[in-house]
DNA sequence: TCGAATT
């Protein structure tokens, strides 16, 4: 590419990011001075669409506002390799209206619309360009007290921030989960932010933060998708079964063929009275349970099956090695009610699962060094 | 043998 062309493009980008340029015709698209169509007042990007929304539903929703010039639900190339319309939705799309007024109306009426578990975001799309791709960062280890504004302030020294978010706990409605996202205008700004902030402690923070490029929604593993399904299903059913029934179900589910042998389980009262053990209390989501001696092949489904019969389970997690993706031998289960968690522990500690004997207890408080 | 987090 010649230097002159490069300069023209970079000038275009600067102009467009500061607002549309060129001549607005009475009844047609805005034509920029070099003849290219300027979509900046008609073209919208829609984010946080439900995973299962189809192209047709997408078009129908946005077509209800006004005449659409074009629209596209963005799908994954890999999963849709044999059929472009069959790939996993990436959860976002573009809508280009004929009339800029309709684009404006779509933002005003559809931005913030709740669809299933998602709140969609409708905003003007930035012009497509290679330099704005892969500029999204995932940040973890943030102090719980850090606000979105604090985080933006920290990152803004590296470039123009397009979007930011701090994830919050669903149950406690508003407590930071210590992870978030920052999208920069340009990829190189994101790269500089990683260099400057990854592994650094924000002012006054006790622990360093991790800053890396974010995954696409489609890069979610099959396992993560399964977990999501289990969690959705689990929220529909949270009532405890009668304990006799639970025991029976559980034995049938897991042990029928193994000739199960049980250790005498430690009672809950003796556990809670152990000196120096801090239990994770019912603050936040519920009671967190530590499960040890899972096999390397263990997955989330086994934890749901083990604990679900005892009552409301809100979350399960198998801890895996980052590189091998094998279970590191332990996991966590969160249960809403103390009595049900206690019953699950009493019943499952010492439980033989295959050729392993599980150790199950309340999770101890996080050890912090010295 | 007591984590990770992906809008």
CSV table of C-alpha atoms (C1' of nucleotides) in Angstrom, one decimal:
chain,number,residue,atom,x,y,z
A,1,UNK,CA,0.0,0.0,0.0
A,2,UNK,CA,1.4,3.4,-1.0
A,3,UNK,CA,2.1,6.0,1.6
A,4,UNK,CA,-0.5,8.3,0.1
A,5,UNK,CA,-3.3,5.6,0.4
A,6,UNK,CA,-2.2,4.9,4.0
A,7,UNK,CA,-2.5,8.6,4.7
A,8,UNK,CA,-6.0,8.8,3.2
A,9,UNK,CA,-7.2,5.9,5.2
A,10,UNK,CA,-5.8,7.2,8.5
A,11,UNK,CA,-7.4,10.5,7.8
A,12,UNK,CA,-10.7,8.9,7.1
A,13,UNK,CA,-10.5,7.0,10.4
A,14,UNK,CA,-9.8,10.1,12.3
A,15,UNK,CA,-12.6,12.0,10.7
A,16,UNK,CA,-15.1,9.3,11.1
A,17,UNK,CA,-14.3,8.7,14.8
A,18,UNK,CA,-14.9,12.3,15.4
A,19,UNK,CA,-18.2,12.2,13.6
A,20,UNK,CA,-19.4,11.9,10.1
A,21,UNK,CA,-17.9,14.1,7.4
A,22,UNK,CA,-19.0,14.7,3.8
A,23,UNK,CA,-22.2,15.8,2.3
A,24,UNK,CA,-25.6,14.7,3.5
A,25,UNK,CA,-28.0,14.4,0.6
A,26,UNK,CA,-31.7,15.1,1.1
A,27,UNK,CA,-32.9,11.6,0.3
A,28,UNK,CA,-29.9,9.4,0.2
A,29,UNK,CA,-26.9,8.1,2.0
A,30,UNK,CA,-24.1,10.4,3.2
A,31,UNK,CA,-21.4,10.6,0.5
A,32,UNK,CA,-17.9,11.4,1.7
A,33,UNK,CA,-15.6,13.6,-0.3
A,34,UNK,CA,-13.8,10.6,-1.8
A,35,UNK,CA,-17.0,8.9,-3.0
A,36,UNK,CA,-17.2,6.2,-0.4
A,37,UNK,CA,-20.5,5.6,1.4
A,38,UNK,CA,-20.5,6.8,4.9
A,39,UNK,CA,-22.6,4.5,7.2
A,40,UNK,CA,-21.8,6.2,10.4
A,41,UNK,CA,-25.3,7.6,10.9
A,42,UNK,CA,-27.2,4.5,9.8
A,43,UNK,CA,-25.0,1.5,10.7
A,44,UNK,CA,-25.5,0.0,14.2
A,45,UNK,CA,-23.7,-2.6,16.2
A,46,UNK,CA,-25.8,-4.7,18.5
A,47,UNK,CA,-24.1,-6.5,21.3
A,48,UNK,CA,-25.1,-9.1,24.0
A,49,UNK,CA,-27.6,-10.9,21.9
A,50,UNK,CA,-28.9,-14.2,23.3
A,51,UNK,CA,-26.8,-17.1,22.0
A,52,UNK,CA,-29.9,-18.8,20.4
A,53,UNK,CA,-31.2,-15.7,18.5
A,54,UNK,CA,-31.4,-16.4,14.8
A,55,UNK,CA,-30.7,-14.1,11.8
A,56,UNK,CA,-34.4,-14.1,11.1
A,57,UNK,CA,-35.3,-13.0,14.6
A,58,UNK,CA,-32.6,-10.4,14.6
A,59,UNK,CA,-33.8,-9.0,11.3
A,60,UNK,CA,-37.4,-9.1,12.5
A,61,UNK,CA,-36.7,-7.2,15.7
A,62,UNK,CA,-34.7,-4.4,14.0
A,63,UNK,CA,-36.9,-4.4,11.0
A,64,UNK,CA,-39.8,-3.3,13.2
A,65,UNK,CA,-38.2,0.1,13.6
A,66,UNK,CA,-37.7,0.9,9.9
A,67,UNK,CA,-36.4,-0.1,6.5
A,68,UNK,CA,-33.2,-2.0,6.7
A,69,UNK,CA,-30.5,-1.7,4.1
A,70,UNK,CA,-28.7,-4.7,5.3
A,71,UNK,CA,-28.2,-6.7,8.5
A,72,UNK,CA,-26.0,-9.5,9.7
A,73,UNK,CA,-25.9,-11.6,12.8
A,74,UNK,CA,-22.2,-12.4,13.2
A,75,UNK,CA,-21.4,-16.1,13.4
A,76,UNK,CA,-18.4,-18.2,14.1
A,77,UNK,CA,-16.4,-19.3,11.1
A,78,UNK,CA,-15.2,-22.5,12.5
A,79,UNK,CA,-18.5,-24.0,13.8
A,80,UNK,CA,-20.2,-22.9,10.6
A,81,UNK,CA,-17.4,-23.9,8.2
A,82,UNK,CA,-19.7,-26.0,6.0
A,83,UNK,CA,-22.6,-23.6,6.1
A,84,UNK,CA,-22.1,-19.9,6.8
A,85,UNK,CA,-25.5,-19.6,8.4
A,86,UNK,CA,-25.0,-22.5,10.8
A,87,UNK,CA,-22.0,-21.3,12.8
A,88,UNK,CA,-22.4,-20.4,16.5
A,89,UNK,CA,-23.7,-16.9,17.0
A,90,UNK,CA,-21.0,-14.7,18.3
A,91,UNK,CA,-23.7,-12.7,20.2
A,92,UNK,CA,-23.5,-9.6,18.1
A,93,UNK,CA,-24.6,-8.2,14.8
A,94,UNK,CA,-24.9,-5.2,12.5
A,95,UNK,CA,-27.9,-3.4,11.2
A,96,UNK,CA,-27.6,-0.8,8.6
A,97,UNK,CA,-30.8,1.3,8.1
A,98,UNK,CA,-31.8,3.2,5.0
A,99,UNK,CA,-32.8,6.3,7.1
A,100,UNK,CA,-30.5,7.7,9.8
A,101,UNK,CA,-33.6,8.6,11.8
A,102,UNK,CA,-34.5,5.0,12.1
A,103,UNK,CA,-31.0,4.2,13.3
A,104,UNK,CA,-31.5,6.8,16.0
A,105,UNK,CA,-34.9,5.4,16.8
A,106,UNK,CA,-33.5,1.9,17.1
A,107,UNK,CA,-30.9,3.1,19.6
A,108,UNK,CA,-33.5,4.9,21.6
A,109,UNK,CA,-36.1,2.1,21.7
A,110,UNK,CA,-34.0,-1.1,21.6
A,111,UNK,CA,-30.8,-0.3,23.5
A,112,UNK,CA,-31.1,-1.9,27.0
A,113,UNK,CA,-33.9,-4.3,25.8
A,114,UNK,CA,-33.9,-7.5,27.9
A,115,UNK,CA,-34.0,-10.7,25.9
A,116,UNK,CA,-33.8,-13.8,28.0
A,117,UNK,CA,-30.8,-13.4,30.3
A,118,UNK,CA,-29.2,-10.7,28.2
A,119,UNK,CA,-29.5,-6.9,28.0
A,120,UNK,CA,-28.8,-5.9,24.5
A,121,UNK,CA,-26.7,-3.0,23.6
A,122,UNK,CA,-27.4,-0.9,20.5
A,123,UNK,CA,-25.0,1.7,19.4
A,124,UNK,CA,-23.5,3.2,16.3
A,125,UNK,CA,-20.9,1.0,14.7
A,126,UNK,CA,-17.4,2.2,14.2
A,127,UNK,CA,-16.1,1.9,10.6
A,128,UNK,CA,-14.7,-1.5,9.9
A,129,UNK,CA,-11.0,-1.6,10.1
A,130,UNK,CA,-8.2,-4.0,10.8
A,131,UNK,CA,-6.8,-1.8,13.5
A,132,UNK,CA,-9.9,-2.0,15.7
A,133,UNK,CA,-9.9,-5.8,15.8
A,134,UNK,CA,-8.7,-7.8,18.8
A,135,UNK,CA,-8.7,-4.8,21.0
A,136,UNK,CA,-10.7,-6.3,23.8
A,137,UNK,CA,-9.1,-7.1,27.1
A,138,UNK,CA,-10.1,-9.4,30.0
A,139,UNK,CA,-9.0,-8.2,33.4
A,140,UNK,CA,-9.0,-10.3,36.5
A,141,UNK,CA,-7.8,-9.9,40.1
A,142,UNK,CA,-9.4,-6.5,40.4
A,143,UNK,CA,-9.9,-5.2,44.0
A,144,UNK,CA,-13.6,-5.7,44.8
A,145,UNK,CA,-13.8,-2.0,45.7
A,146,UNK,CA,-12.7,-0.9,42.2
A,147,UNK,CA,-15.5,0.7,40.2
A,148,UNK,CA,-15.9,0.8,36.5
A,149,UNK,CA,-14.8,4.4,36.6
A,150,UNK,CA,-11.7,3.6,38.6
A,151,UNK,CA,-10.8,0.9,36.1
A,152,UNK,CA,-11.3,3.2,33.1
A,153,UNK,CA,-9.1,5.7,34.7
A,154,UNK,CA,-6.4,3.2,35.2
A,155,UNK,CA,-6.6,2.0,31.6
A,156,UNK,CA,-7.3,5.3,29.9
A,157,UNK,CA,-3.6,6.2,29.9
A,158,UNK,CA,-3.1,3.7,27.2
A,159,UNK,CA,-5.7,4.8,24.7
A,160,UNK,CA,-9.3,5.5,24.0
A,161,UNK,CA,-11.7,3.2,25.7
A,162,UNK,CA,-14.7,2.1,23.7
A,163,UNK,CA,-16.4,-0.1,26.4
A,164,UNK,CA,-15.7,-1.2,29.9
A,165,UNK,CA,-17.5,-3.5,32.3
A,166,UNK,CA,-16.9,-5.0,35.7
A,167,UNK,CA,-18.8,-8.2,36.3
A,168,UNK,CA,-20.9,-8.4,39.4
A,169,UNK,CA,-22.3,-11.3,41.4
A,170,UNK,CA,-25.8,-12.1,40.4
A,171,UNK,CA,-27.1,-13.1,43.8
A,172,UNK,CA,-25.7,-10.3,45.9
A,173,UNK,CA,-26.7,-7.9,43.1
A,174,UNK,CA,-23.8,-5.6,42.7
A,175,UNK,CA,-20.7,-7.1,44.5
A,176,UNK,CA,-17.8,-7.0,42.1
A,177,UNK,CA,-16.5,-10.4,41.0
A,178,UNK,CA,-13.1,-8.9,40.5
A,179,UNK,CA,-13.1,-9.4,36.7
A,180,UNK,CA,-14.0,-7.2,33.8
A,181,UNK,CA,-13.5,-6.1,30.3
A,182,UNK,CA,-11.9,-3.1,28.5
A,183,UNK,CA,-12.2,-2.5,24.8
A,184,UNK,CA,-9.8,-0.1,23.3
A,185,UNK,CA,-10.3,1.7,20.1
A,186,UNK,CA,-7.1,0.2,18.7
A,187,UNK,CA,-5.4,-3.1,19.1
A,188,UNK,CA,-2.0,-1.5,19.7
A,189,UNK,CA,-3.5,0.5,22.6
A,190,UNK,CA,-4.7,-2.8,24.1
A,191,UNK,CA,-1.2,-4.3,23.6
A,192,UNK,CA,0.3,-1.4,25.4
A,193,UNK,CA,-2.1,-1.7,28.3
A,194,UNK,CA,-1.2,-5.4,28.7
A,195,UNK,CA,2.5,-4.5,28.8
A,196,UNK,CA,1.9,-1.7,31.2
A,197,UNK,CA,-0.7,-3.2,33.6
A,198,UNK,CA,-0.5,-7.0,33.5
A,199,UNK,CA,0.9,-8.3,36.8
A,200,UNK,CA,0.9,-4.8,38.3
A,201,UNK,CA,-0.8,-3.7,41.5
A,202,UNK,CA,-3.3,-0.9,41.0
A,203,UNK,CA,-2.6,2.0,43.5
A,204,UNK,CA,-3.5,0.7,47.0
A,205,UNK,CA,-4.3,-2.8,45.9
A,206,UNK,CA,-3.0,-5.8,47.7
A,207,UNK,CA,-2.8,-8.2,44.7
A,208,UNK,CA,-1.6,-7.7,41.1
A,209,UNK,CA,-4.2,-7.8,38.3
A,210,UNK,CA,-4.1,-10.0,35.2
A,211,UNK,CA,-4.6,-8.3,31.9
A,212,UNK,CA,-4.9,-10.3,28.7
A,213,UNK,CA,-6.8,-10.4,25.4
A,214,UNK,CA,-10.4,-11.6,25.9
A,215,UNK,CA,-11.9,-14.7,24.3
A,216,UNK,CA,-14.7,-14.6,21.9
A,217,UNK,CA,-17.9,-16.0,23.1
A,218,UNK,CA,-17.5,-18.8,20.5
A,219,UNK,CA,-14.2,-19.8,22.0
A,220,UNK,CA,-16.1,-21.0,25.0
A,221,UNK,CA,-15.2,-24.7,25.3
A,222,UNK,CA,-17.8,-27.5,25.0
A,223,UNK,CA,-17.4,-27.9,28.7
A,224,UNK,CA,-18.2,-24.3,29.5
A,225,UNK,CA,-21.3,-24.6,27.3
A,226,UNK,CA,-22.4,-27.7,29.2
A,227,UNK,CA,-21.9,-25.9,32.5
A,228,UNK,CA,-24.0,-23.1,31.3
A,229,UNK,CA,-26.8,-25.5,30.4
A,230,UNK,CA,-26.6,-27.2,33.7
A,231,UNK,CA,-26.8,-23.9,35.5
A,232,UNK,CA,-29.8,-22.9,33.5
A,233,UNK,CA,-31.5,-26.1,34.3
A,234,UNK,CA,-30.5,-26.0,38.0
A,235,UNK,CA,-32.2,-22.6,38.4
A,236,UNK,CA,-35.5,-24.1,37.4
A,237,UNK,CA,-35.4,-26.7,40.1
A,238,UNK,CA,-34.0,-25.8,43.5
A,239,UNK,CA,-36.3,-27.6,46.0
A,240,UNK,CA,-34.8,-30.4,48.1
A,241,UNK,CA,-36.1,-33.9,47.9
A,242,UNK,CA,-36.9,-35.9,50.9
A,243,UNK,CA,-33.6,-37.2,52.3
A,244,UNK,CA,-34.5,-40.9,52.0
A,245,UNK,CA,-35.4,-40.3,48.4
A,246,UNK,CA,-32.1,-38.4,47.9
A,247,UNK,CA,-30.1,-41.2,49.3
A,248,UNK,CA,-31.8,-43.7,47.1
A,249,UNK,CA,-31.5,-41.7,44.0
A,250,UNK,CA,-27.9,-41.0,44.6
A,251,UNK,CA,-27.0,-44.6,45.2
A,252,UNK,CA,-28.8,-45.6,42.0
A,253,UNK,CA,-27.1,-42.8,40.1
A,254,UNK,CA,-23.6,-43.4,41.1
A,255,UNK,CA,-22.8,-46.6,42.9
A,256,UNK,CA,-25.0,-49.4,42.0
A,257,UNK,CA,-22.2,-51.4,40.3
A,258,UNK,CA,-19.3,-50.6,42.6
A,259,UNK,CA,-20.2,-52.3,45.9
A,260,UNK,CA,-19.9,-49.0,47.7
A,261,UNK,CA,-18.0,-48.8,51.0
A,262,UNK,CA,-18.4,-45.7,53.1
A,263,UNK,CA,-16.2,-44.2,55.8
A,264,UNK,CA,-18.0,-43.0,58.8
A,265,UNK,CA,-18.6,-39.4,57.9
A,266,UNK,CA,-17.4,-36.7,60.3
A,267,UNK,CA,-20.4,-34.9,61.7
A,268,UNK,CA,-21.0,-31.3,60.8
A,269,UNK,CA,-21.0,-30.2,64.4
A,270,UNK,CA,-17.5,-31.6,64.9
A,271,UNK,CA,-16.3,-29.9,61.8
A,272,UNK,CA,-17.7,-26.5,62.5
A,273,UNK,CA,-16.1,-26.6,66.0
A,274,UNK,CA,-12.6,-27.2,64.7
A,275,UNK,CA,-10.4,-24.5,65.9
A,276,UNK,CA,-9.1,-21.9,63.5
A,277,UNK,CA,-11.3,-23.0,60.6
A,278,UNK,CA,-13.2,-20.2,59.0
A,279,UNK,CA,-16.1,-21.2,57.0
A,280,UNK,CA,-17.3,-19.3,54.0
A,281,UNK,CA,-20.6,-18.1,55.4
A,282,UNK,CA,-23.8,-17.4,53.7
A,283,UNK,CA,-22.5,-14.1,52.6
A,284,UNK,CA,-22.9,-13.7,48.9
A,285,UNK,CA,-24.1,-16.7,47.0
A,286,UNK,CA,-24.3,-19.4,49.6
A,287,UNK,CA,-22.2,-22.1,51.3
A,288,UNK,CA,-19.1,-23.1,49.4
A,289,UNK,CA,-18.1,-26.7,49.6
A,290,UNK,CA,-14.7,-28.1,48.9
A,291,UNK,CA,-14.6,-31.5,47.1
A,292,UNK,CA,-11.3,-33.4,47.0
A,293,UNK,CA,-10.1,-36.5,45.2
A,294,UNK,CA,-11.9,-36.1,42.0
A,295,UNK,CA,-10.5,-38.0,39.1
A,296,UNK,CA,-8.6,-36.2,36.3
A,297,UNK,CA,-11.5,-36.9,34.0
A,298,UNK,CA,-14.1,-35.4,36.4
A,299,UNK,CA,-16.4,-32.8,35.0
A,300,UNK,CA,-19.1,-30.4,36.2
A,301,UNK,CA,-21.9,-32.9,35.6
A,302,UNK,CA,-20.6,-35.3,38.3
A,303,UNK,CA,-20.8,-32.5,40.9
A,304,UNK,CA,-24.3,-31.5,39.9
A,305,UNK,CA,-25.3,-35.2,40.1
A,306,UNK,CA,-23.7,-35.6,43.5
A,307,UNK,CA,-25.0,-32.5,45.2
A,308,UNK,CA,-28.1,-31.7,43.3
A,309,UNK,CA,-30.3,-34.3,45.2
A,310,UNK,CA,-29.5,-32.6,48.5
A,311,UNK,CA,-31.1,-29.2,47.6
A,312,UNK,CA,-30.4,-25.9,45.9
A,313,UNK,CA,-27.0,-25.9,44.1
A,314,UNK,CA,-26.2,-22.6,42.5
A,315,UNK,CA,-22.7,-23.3,41.2
A,316,UNK,CA,-20.3,-26.1,40.6
A,317,UNK,CA,-16.7,-25.8,39.5
A,318,UNK,CA,-14.1,-28.4,38.6
A,319,UNK,CA,-10.6,-27.0,38.9
A,320,UNK,CA,-8.5,-27.9,35.8
A,321,UNK,CA,-4.9,-27.5,34.8
A,322,UNK,CA,-4.7,-24.8,32.3
A,323,UNK,CA,-2.6,-26.7,29.8
A,324,UNK,CA,-3.8,-30.3,30.1
A,325,UNK,CA,-7.4,-29.3,30.9
A,326,UNK,CA,-7.5,-32.2,33.3
A,327,UNK,CA,-9.1,-31.9,36.7
A,328,UNK,CA,-6.5,-31.1,39.4
A,329,UNK,CA,-8.3,-33.4,41.8
A,330,UNK,CA,-10.7,-31.0,43.4
A,331,UNK,CA,-13.6,-28.7,42.9
A,332,UNK,CA,-16.2,-26.5,44.5
A,333,UNK,CA,-19.9,-26.6,45.0
A,334,UNK,CA,-22.1,-23.7,46.2
A,335,UNK,CA,-25.3,-24.5,47.9
A,336,UNK,CA,-27.9,-21.9,49.0
A,337,UNK,CA,-29.1,-23.4,52.3
A,338,UNK,CA,-26.9,-24.4,55.2
A,339,UNK,CA,-29.0,-27.5,56.2
A,340,UNK,CA,-28.8,-28.9,52.7
A,341,UNK,CA,-25.1,-28.2,52.4
A,342,UNK,CA,-24.5,-29.8,55.8
A,343,UNK,CA,-26.5,-32.9,54.8
A,344,UNK,CA,-24.6,-33.1,51.5
A,345,UNK,CA,-21.3,-33.0,53.3
A,346,UNK,CA,-22.4,-35.5,55.9
A,347,UNK,CA,-23.5,-37.9,53.2
A,348,UNK,CA,-20.8,-37.4,50.6
A,349,UNK,CA,-17.7,-37.1,52.7
A,350,UNK,CA,-16.1,-40.6,52.5
A,351,UNK,CA,-18.3,-41.5,49.5
A,352,UNK,CA,-16.7,-43.8,47.1
A,353,UNK,CA,-16.9,-42.7,43.5
A,354,UNK,CA,-15.4,-45.2,41.2
A,355,UNK,CA,-12.1,-46.2,42.8
A,356,UNK,CA,-11.8,-43.0,44.7
A,357,UNK,CA,-13.0,-41.9,48.1
A,358,UNK,CA,-14.2,-38.3,48.2
A,359,UNK,CA,-13.4,-35.9,50.9
A,360,UNK,CA,-16.0,-33.3,51.2
A,361,UNK,CA,-16.1,-30.3,53.6
A,362,UNK,CA,-17.0,-26.6,53.8
A,363,UNK,CA,-14.4,-24.6,52.0
A,364,UNK,CA,-11.9,-22.9,54.4
A,365,UNK,CA,-11.2,-19.3,54.1
A,366,UNK,CA,-8.7,-18.2,51.5
A,367,UNK,CA,-5.2,-18.4,52.9
A,368,UNK,CA,-3.4,-15.2,52.5
A,369,UNK,CA,0.3,-15.2,52.9
A,370,UNK,CA,1.8,-13.7,56.0
B,1,DT,C1',-5.7,-31.2,49.4
B,2,DC,C1',-9.1,-25.1,49.3
B,3,DG,C1',-10.2,-21.6,42.4
B,4,DA,C1',-11.6,-18.8,38.8
B,5,DA,C1',-14.0,-15.9,36.9
B,6,DT,C1',-15.3,-14.3,29.5
B,7,DT,C1',-20.1,-9.0,28.9
